[in-house]
Coordinates of C-alpha atoms and ligand atoms in Angstrom, one line a residue:
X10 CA 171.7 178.4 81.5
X11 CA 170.9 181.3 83.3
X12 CA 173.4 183.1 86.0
X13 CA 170.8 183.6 89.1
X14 CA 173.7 184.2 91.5
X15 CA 177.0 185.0 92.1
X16 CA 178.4 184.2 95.6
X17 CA 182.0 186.1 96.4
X18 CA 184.3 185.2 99.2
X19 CA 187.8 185.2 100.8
X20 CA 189.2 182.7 102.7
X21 CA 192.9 182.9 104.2
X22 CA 194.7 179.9 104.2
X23 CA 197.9 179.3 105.9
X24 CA 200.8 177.3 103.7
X25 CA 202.2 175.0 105.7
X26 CA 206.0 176.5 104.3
X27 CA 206.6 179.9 102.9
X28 CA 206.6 180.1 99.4
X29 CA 209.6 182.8 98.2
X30 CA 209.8 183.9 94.4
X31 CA 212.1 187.1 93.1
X32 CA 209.2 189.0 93.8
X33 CA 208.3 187.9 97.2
X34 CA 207.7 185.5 99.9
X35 CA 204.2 184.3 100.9
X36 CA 203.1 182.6 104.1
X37 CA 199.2 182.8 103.7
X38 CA 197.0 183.3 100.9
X39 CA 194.2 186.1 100.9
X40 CA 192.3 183.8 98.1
X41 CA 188.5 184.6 96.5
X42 CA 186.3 182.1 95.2
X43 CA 183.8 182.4 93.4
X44 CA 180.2 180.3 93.0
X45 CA 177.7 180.8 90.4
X46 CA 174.2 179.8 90.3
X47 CA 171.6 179.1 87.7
X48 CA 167.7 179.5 87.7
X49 CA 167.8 175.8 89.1
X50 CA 170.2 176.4 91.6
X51 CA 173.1 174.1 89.9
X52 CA 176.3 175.4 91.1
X53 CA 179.8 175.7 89.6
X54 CA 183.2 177.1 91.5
X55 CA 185.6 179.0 90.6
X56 CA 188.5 180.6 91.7
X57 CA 190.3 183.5 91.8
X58 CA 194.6 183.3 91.1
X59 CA 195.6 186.7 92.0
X60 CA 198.0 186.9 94.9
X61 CA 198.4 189.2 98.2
X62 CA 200.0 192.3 96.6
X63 CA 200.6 193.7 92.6
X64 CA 203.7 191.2 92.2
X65 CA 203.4 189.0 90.1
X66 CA 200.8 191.1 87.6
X67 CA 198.4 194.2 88.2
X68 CA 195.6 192.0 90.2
X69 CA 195.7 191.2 93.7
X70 CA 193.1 190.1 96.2
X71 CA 191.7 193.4 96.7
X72 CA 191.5 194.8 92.9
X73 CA 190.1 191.2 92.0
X74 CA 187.2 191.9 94.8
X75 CA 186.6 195.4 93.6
X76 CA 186.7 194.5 90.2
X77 CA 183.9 191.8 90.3
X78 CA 181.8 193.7 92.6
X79 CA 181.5 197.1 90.9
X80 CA 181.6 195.8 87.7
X81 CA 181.9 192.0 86.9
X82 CA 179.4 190.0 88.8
X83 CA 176.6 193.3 87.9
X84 CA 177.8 192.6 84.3
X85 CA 177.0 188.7 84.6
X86 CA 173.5 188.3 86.9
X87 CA 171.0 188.0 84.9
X88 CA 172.7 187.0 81.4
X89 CA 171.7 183.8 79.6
X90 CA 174.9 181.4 78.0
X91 CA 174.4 178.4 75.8
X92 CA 178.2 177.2 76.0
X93 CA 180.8 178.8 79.0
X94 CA 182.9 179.4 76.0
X95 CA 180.5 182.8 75.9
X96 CA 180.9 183.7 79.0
X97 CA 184.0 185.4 78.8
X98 CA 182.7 188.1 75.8
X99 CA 179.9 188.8 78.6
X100 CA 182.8 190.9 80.6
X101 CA 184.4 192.0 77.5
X102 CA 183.3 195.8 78.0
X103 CA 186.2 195.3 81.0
X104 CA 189.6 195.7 80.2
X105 CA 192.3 193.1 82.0
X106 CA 191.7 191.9 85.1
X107 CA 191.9 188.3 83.7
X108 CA 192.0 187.0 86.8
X109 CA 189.1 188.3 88.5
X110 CA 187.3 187.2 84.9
X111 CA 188.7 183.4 85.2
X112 CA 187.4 183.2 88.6
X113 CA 184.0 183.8 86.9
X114 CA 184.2 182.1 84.0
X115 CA 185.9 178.7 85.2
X116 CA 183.3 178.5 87.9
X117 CA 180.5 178.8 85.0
X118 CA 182.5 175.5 83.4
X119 CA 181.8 173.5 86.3
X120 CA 178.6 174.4 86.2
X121 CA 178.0 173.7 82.8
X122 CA 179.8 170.4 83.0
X123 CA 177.9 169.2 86.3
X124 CA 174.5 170.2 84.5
X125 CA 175.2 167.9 81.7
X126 CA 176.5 165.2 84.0
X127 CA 180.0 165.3 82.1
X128 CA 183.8 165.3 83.7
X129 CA 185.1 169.2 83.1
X130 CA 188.2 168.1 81.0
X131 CA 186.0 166.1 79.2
X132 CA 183.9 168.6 77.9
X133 CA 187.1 171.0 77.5
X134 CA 188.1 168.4 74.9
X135 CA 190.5 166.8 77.2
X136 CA 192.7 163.4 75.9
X137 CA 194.4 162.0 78.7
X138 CA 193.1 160.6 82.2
X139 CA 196.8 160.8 84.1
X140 CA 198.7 164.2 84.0
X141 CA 202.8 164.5 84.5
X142 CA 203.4 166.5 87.5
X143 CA 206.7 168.7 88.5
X144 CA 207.1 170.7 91.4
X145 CA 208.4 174.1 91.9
X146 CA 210.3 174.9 94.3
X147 CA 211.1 178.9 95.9
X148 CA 214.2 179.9 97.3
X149 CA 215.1 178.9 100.2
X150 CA 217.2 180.1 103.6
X151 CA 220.3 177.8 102.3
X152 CA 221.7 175.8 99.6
X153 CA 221.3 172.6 101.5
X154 CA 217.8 173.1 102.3
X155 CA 217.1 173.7 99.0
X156 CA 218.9 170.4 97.8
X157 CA 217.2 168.5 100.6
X158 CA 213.9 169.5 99.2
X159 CA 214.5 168.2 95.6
X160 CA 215.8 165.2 96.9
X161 CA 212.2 164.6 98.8
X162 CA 210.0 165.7 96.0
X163 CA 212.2 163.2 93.2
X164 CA 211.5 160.6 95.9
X165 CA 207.6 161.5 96.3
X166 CA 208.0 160.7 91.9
X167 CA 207.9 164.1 90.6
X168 CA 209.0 164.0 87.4
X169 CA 210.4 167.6 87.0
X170 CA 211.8 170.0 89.2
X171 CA 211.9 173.4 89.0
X172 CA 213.6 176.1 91.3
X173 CA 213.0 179.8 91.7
X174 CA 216.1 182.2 90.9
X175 CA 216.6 186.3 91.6
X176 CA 220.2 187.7 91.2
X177 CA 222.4 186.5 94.1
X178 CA 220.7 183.3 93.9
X179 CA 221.0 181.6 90.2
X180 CA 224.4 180.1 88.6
X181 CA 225.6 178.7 91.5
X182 CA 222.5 177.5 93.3
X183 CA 222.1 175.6 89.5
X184 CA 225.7 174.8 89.5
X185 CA 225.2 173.0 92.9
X186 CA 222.0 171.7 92.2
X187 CA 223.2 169.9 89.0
X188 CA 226.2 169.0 90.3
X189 CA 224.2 166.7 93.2
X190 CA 221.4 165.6 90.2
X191 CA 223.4 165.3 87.2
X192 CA 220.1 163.4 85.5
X193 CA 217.0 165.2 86.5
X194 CA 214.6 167.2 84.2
X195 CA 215.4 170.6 85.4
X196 CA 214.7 174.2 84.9
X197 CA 214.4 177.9 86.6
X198 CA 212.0 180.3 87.1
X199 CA 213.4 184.0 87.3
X200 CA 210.5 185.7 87.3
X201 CA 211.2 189.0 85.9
X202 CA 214.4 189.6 87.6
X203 CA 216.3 190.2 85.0
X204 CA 217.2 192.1 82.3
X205 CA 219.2 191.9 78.6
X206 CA 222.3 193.1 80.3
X207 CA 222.0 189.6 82.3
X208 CA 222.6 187.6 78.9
X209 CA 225.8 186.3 79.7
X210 CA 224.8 184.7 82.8
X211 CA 222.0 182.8 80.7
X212 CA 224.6 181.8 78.5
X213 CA 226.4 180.7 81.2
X214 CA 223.4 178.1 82.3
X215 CA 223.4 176.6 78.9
X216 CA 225.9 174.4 80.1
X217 CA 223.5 172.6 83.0
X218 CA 221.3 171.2 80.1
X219 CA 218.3 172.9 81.5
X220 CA 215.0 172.1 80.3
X221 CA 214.2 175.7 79.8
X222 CA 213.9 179.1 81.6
X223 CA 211.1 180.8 82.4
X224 CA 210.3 184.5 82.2
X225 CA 213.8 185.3 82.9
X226 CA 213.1 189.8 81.5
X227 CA 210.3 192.3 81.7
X228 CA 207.0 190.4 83.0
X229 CA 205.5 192.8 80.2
X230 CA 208.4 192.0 77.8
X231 CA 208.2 190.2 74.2
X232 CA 211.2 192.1 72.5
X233 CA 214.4 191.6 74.8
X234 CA 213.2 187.7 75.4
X235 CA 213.4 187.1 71.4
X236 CA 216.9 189.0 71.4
X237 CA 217.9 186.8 74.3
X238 CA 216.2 183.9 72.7
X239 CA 218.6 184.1 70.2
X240 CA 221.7 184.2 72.4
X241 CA 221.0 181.2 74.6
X242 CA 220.3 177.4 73.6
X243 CA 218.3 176.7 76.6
X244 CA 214.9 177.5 75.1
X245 CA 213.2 180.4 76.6
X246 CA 209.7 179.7 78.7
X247 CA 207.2 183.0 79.0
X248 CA 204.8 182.9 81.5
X249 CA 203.7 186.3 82.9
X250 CA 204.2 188.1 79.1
X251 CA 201.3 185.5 77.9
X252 CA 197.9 186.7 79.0
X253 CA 196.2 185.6 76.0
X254 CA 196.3 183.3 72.2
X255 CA 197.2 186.3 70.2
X256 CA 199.9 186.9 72.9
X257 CA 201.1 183.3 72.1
X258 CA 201.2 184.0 68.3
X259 CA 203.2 186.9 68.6
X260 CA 205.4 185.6 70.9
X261 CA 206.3 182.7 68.4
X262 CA 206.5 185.2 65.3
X263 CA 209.0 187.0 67.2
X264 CA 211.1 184.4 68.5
X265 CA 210.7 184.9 72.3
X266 CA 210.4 181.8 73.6
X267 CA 209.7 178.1 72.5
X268 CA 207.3 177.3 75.6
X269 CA 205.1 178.4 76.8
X270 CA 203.2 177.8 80.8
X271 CA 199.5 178.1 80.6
X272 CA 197.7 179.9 83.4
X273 CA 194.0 180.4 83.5
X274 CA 194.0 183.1 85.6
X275 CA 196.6 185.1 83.7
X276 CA 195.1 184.3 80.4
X277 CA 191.0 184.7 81.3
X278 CA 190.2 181.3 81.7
X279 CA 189.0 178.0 80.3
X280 CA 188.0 179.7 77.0
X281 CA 191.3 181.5 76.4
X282 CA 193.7 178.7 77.9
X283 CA 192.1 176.3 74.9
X284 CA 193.3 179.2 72.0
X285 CA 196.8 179.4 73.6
X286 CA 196.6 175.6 73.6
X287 CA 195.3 175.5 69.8
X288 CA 197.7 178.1 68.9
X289 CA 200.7 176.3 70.1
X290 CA 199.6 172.5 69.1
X291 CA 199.7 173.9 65.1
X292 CA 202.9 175.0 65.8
X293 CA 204.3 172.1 67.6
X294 CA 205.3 174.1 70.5
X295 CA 205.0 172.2 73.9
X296 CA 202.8 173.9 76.5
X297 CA 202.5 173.1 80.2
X298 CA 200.1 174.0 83.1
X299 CA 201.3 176.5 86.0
X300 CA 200.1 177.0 89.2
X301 CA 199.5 180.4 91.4
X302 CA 199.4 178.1 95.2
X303 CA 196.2 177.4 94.7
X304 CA 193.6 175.8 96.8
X305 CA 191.7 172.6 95.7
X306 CA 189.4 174.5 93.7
X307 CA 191.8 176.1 91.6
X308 CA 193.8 173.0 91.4
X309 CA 191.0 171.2 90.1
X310 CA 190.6 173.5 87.2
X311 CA 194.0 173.4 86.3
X312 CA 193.8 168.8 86.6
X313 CA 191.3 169.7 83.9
X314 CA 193.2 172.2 81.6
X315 CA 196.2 170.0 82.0
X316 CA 194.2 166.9 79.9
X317 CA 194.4 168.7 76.9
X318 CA 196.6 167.3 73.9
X319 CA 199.3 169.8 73.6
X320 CA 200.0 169.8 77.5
X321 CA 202.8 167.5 76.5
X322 CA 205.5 168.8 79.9
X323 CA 204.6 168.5 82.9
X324 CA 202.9 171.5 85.1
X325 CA 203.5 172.8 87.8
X326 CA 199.8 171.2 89.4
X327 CA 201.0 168.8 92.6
X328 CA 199.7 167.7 95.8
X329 CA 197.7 169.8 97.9
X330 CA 199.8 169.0 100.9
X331 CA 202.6 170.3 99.7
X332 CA 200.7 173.5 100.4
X333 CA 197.7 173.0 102.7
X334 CA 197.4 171.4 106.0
X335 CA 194.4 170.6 104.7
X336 CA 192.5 171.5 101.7
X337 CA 189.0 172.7 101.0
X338 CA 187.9 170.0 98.5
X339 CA 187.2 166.3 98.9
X340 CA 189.4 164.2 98.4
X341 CA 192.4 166.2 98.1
X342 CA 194.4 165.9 94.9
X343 CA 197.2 163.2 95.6
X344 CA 200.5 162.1 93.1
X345 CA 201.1 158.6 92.0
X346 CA 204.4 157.4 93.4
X347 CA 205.1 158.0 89.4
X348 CA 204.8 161.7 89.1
X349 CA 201.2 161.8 87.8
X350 CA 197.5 162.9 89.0
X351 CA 195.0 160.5 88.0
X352 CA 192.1 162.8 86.9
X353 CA 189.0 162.6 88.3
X354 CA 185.5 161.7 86.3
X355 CA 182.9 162.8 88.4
X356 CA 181.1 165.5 86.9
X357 CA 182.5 169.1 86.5
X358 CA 185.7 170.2 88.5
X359 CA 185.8 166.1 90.0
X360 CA 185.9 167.1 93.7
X361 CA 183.6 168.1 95.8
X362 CA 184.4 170.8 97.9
X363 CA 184.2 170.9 101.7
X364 CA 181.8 173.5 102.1
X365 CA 181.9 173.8 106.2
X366 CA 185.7 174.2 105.8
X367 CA 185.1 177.4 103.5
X368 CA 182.8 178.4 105.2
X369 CA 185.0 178.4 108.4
X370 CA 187.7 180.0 106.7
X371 CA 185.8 182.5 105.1
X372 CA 186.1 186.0 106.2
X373 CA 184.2 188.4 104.0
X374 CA 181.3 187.4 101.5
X375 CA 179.2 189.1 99.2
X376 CA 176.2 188.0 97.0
X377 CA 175.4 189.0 93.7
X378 CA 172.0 188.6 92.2
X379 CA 169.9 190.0 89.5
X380 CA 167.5 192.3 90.3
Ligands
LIG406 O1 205.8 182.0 88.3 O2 205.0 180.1 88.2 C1 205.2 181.1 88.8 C2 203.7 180.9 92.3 C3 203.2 182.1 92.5 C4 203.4 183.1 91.5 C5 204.0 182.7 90.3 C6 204.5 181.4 90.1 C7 204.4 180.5 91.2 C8 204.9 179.2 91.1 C9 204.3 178.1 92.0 O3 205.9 178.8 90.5 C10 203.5 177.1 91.3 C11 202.7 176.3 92.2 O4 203.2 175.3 92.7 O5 201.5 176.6 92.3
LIG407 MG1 206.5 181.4 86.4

């Protein structure tokens, strides 16, 4: 295949409730997509997962746009690929920016899949057709509200719940939360809120039988998780430390955490996410696939990832109307009343995307093509 094309754009979408982590709360997303095209104008999407400001990680919408057009999408017109598994190496003179990468690379999987008429997660070497879904959940005005939330979600079947914590909002809101579900799979996300001097409070959530917690120190962290690690039963989960396999290795070597949440924006990728999952699987360490509140597209990707064997938790992948009035791809992805997404066969990403509804959201767009 050859990369003709490279279309760029931002759309805003609204969520239909703010979405508040320790870092931040978000109303609308400032998200970029991104659609390559080959010499016989096949198309693949992609999307981009960085968020509004430099929170979570170093990318956000604006570096993610500058990054791909001064250096990315002129790096990729042009260039010839056998498997999207090369693609990534294409961009390798640029450091980082794993995001604005993904956003490229995932959309080249699509198009390689819909080119050779095969289901995406089949041709990532997916296993399962139905994926286990939990929800996460941000912090909220009040305790009640919060509680009132889980409740809905368990009834809409999610399988897992997991809240968002920050200091002032942690051992009690868990306290309360188990005390009102004493039988749910549950676990927090901190993160990056804390730090080693926080052990004792971790220690103190041992007690709620937590399924694990994620990212609770440094988001660039590997040392203080494995000394915490090894002061708390509750296993520790890393999610913003692991940005690619050799991160994963590492991690496990040291003793920072026992699971680990896949991203393919963080980590570069279809490519990359399938080394973490390789690394992990040989050492019998559960992953599971988190989400960034993204649109269809993104979502879609992630349905994919999420087939592989060692995705044995479930993400953090759920209905698009938990998020979106409406989505941008056809039909939207929907839960069983049993906590799973049935996964789509049609070729590539398995949805086809509304086109006039990006196109009506979008408000900036560039195109890239060889020259
Ligand atoms: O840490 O997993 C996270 C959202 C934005 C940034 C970071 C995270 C999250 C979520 C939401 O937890 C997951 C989702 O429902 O998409
Ligand atoms: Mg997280």
């Amino acid at each position: 295949m050859q990369i003709k094309a490279i279309e760029l754009r931002e759309i805003r979408l609204p969520l239909v409730h703010f979405f508040e982590t320790s870092f931040g709360r978000t109303y609308e997303r400032r998200i970029l997509l991104a659609r390559v095209h080959d010499q016989d104008d096949a198309t693949g999407w992609g999307e981009c997962t960085a968020g509004e400001g430099p929170f979570y990680c170093e990318e956000w919408t604006e570096s993610a746009w500058a990054v791909t057009k001064e250096f990315l999408a002129p790096l990729l017109v042009g260039q010839r690929f056998d498997e999207p598994a090369d693609v990534f190496a294409l961009m390798r003179r640029v450091r980082g920016n794993r995001m604005a990468k993904a956003a490229l690379e995932t959309a080249c999987w699509d198009l390689a899949a819909k080119k050779t008429g095969v289901p995406l997660w089949q041709m990532l070497g997916g296993t399962r057709r139905e994926i286990a879904c939990g929800v996460s959940i941000g912090i909220q005005e009040t305790p009640d509200t919060l509680l009132d939330k889980i409740e809905s979600e368990l009834a809409a079947g999610y399988q897992r719940i997991k809240i968002k914590i920050k200091p002032g909002w942690d051992a009690a809101i868990v306290e309360r939360v188990r005390a009102r579900f004493p039988d749910i799979q549950l676990m927090v996300d901190a993160n990056s809120a804390y730090t080693l001097a926080d052990a004792p409070l971790f220690q103190s959530l041992d007690r709620f039988d937590l399924l694990m917690i994620e990212q609770p120190l440094a988001y660039d962290d590997m040392y203080d998780h494995a000394a915490l690690q090894r002061q708390v039963y509750t296993p520790v989960c890393l999610d913003e430390s692991i940005r690619s396999s050799e991160a994963a290795r590492k991690a496990f070597e040291l003793g920072a955490c026992r699971i680990i949440n896949v991203k393919l924006g963080r980590v570069g990728g279809h490519a990359e996410a399938q080394r973490v999952e390789q690394t992990t699987r040989e050492r019998g360490v559960p992953v599971w696939c988190g989400g960034m509140l993204e649109s269809g597209i993104g979502r879609a990707h992630n349905i994919a990832m999420s087939t592989l064997a060692g995705f044995t938790l479930p993400g953090d992948v759920s209905a698009s109307a938990r998020y979106w009035a409406e989505d941008i791809i056809e039909p939207p992805v929907t839960v069983t009343p049993h906590g799973t997404i049935i996964v789509p066969d049609a070729p590539g990403i398995g949805f086809a995307v509304n086109e006039a509804r990006v196109d009506a959201l979008t408000v900036r767009r560039e195109n890239f093509t060889a020259t």
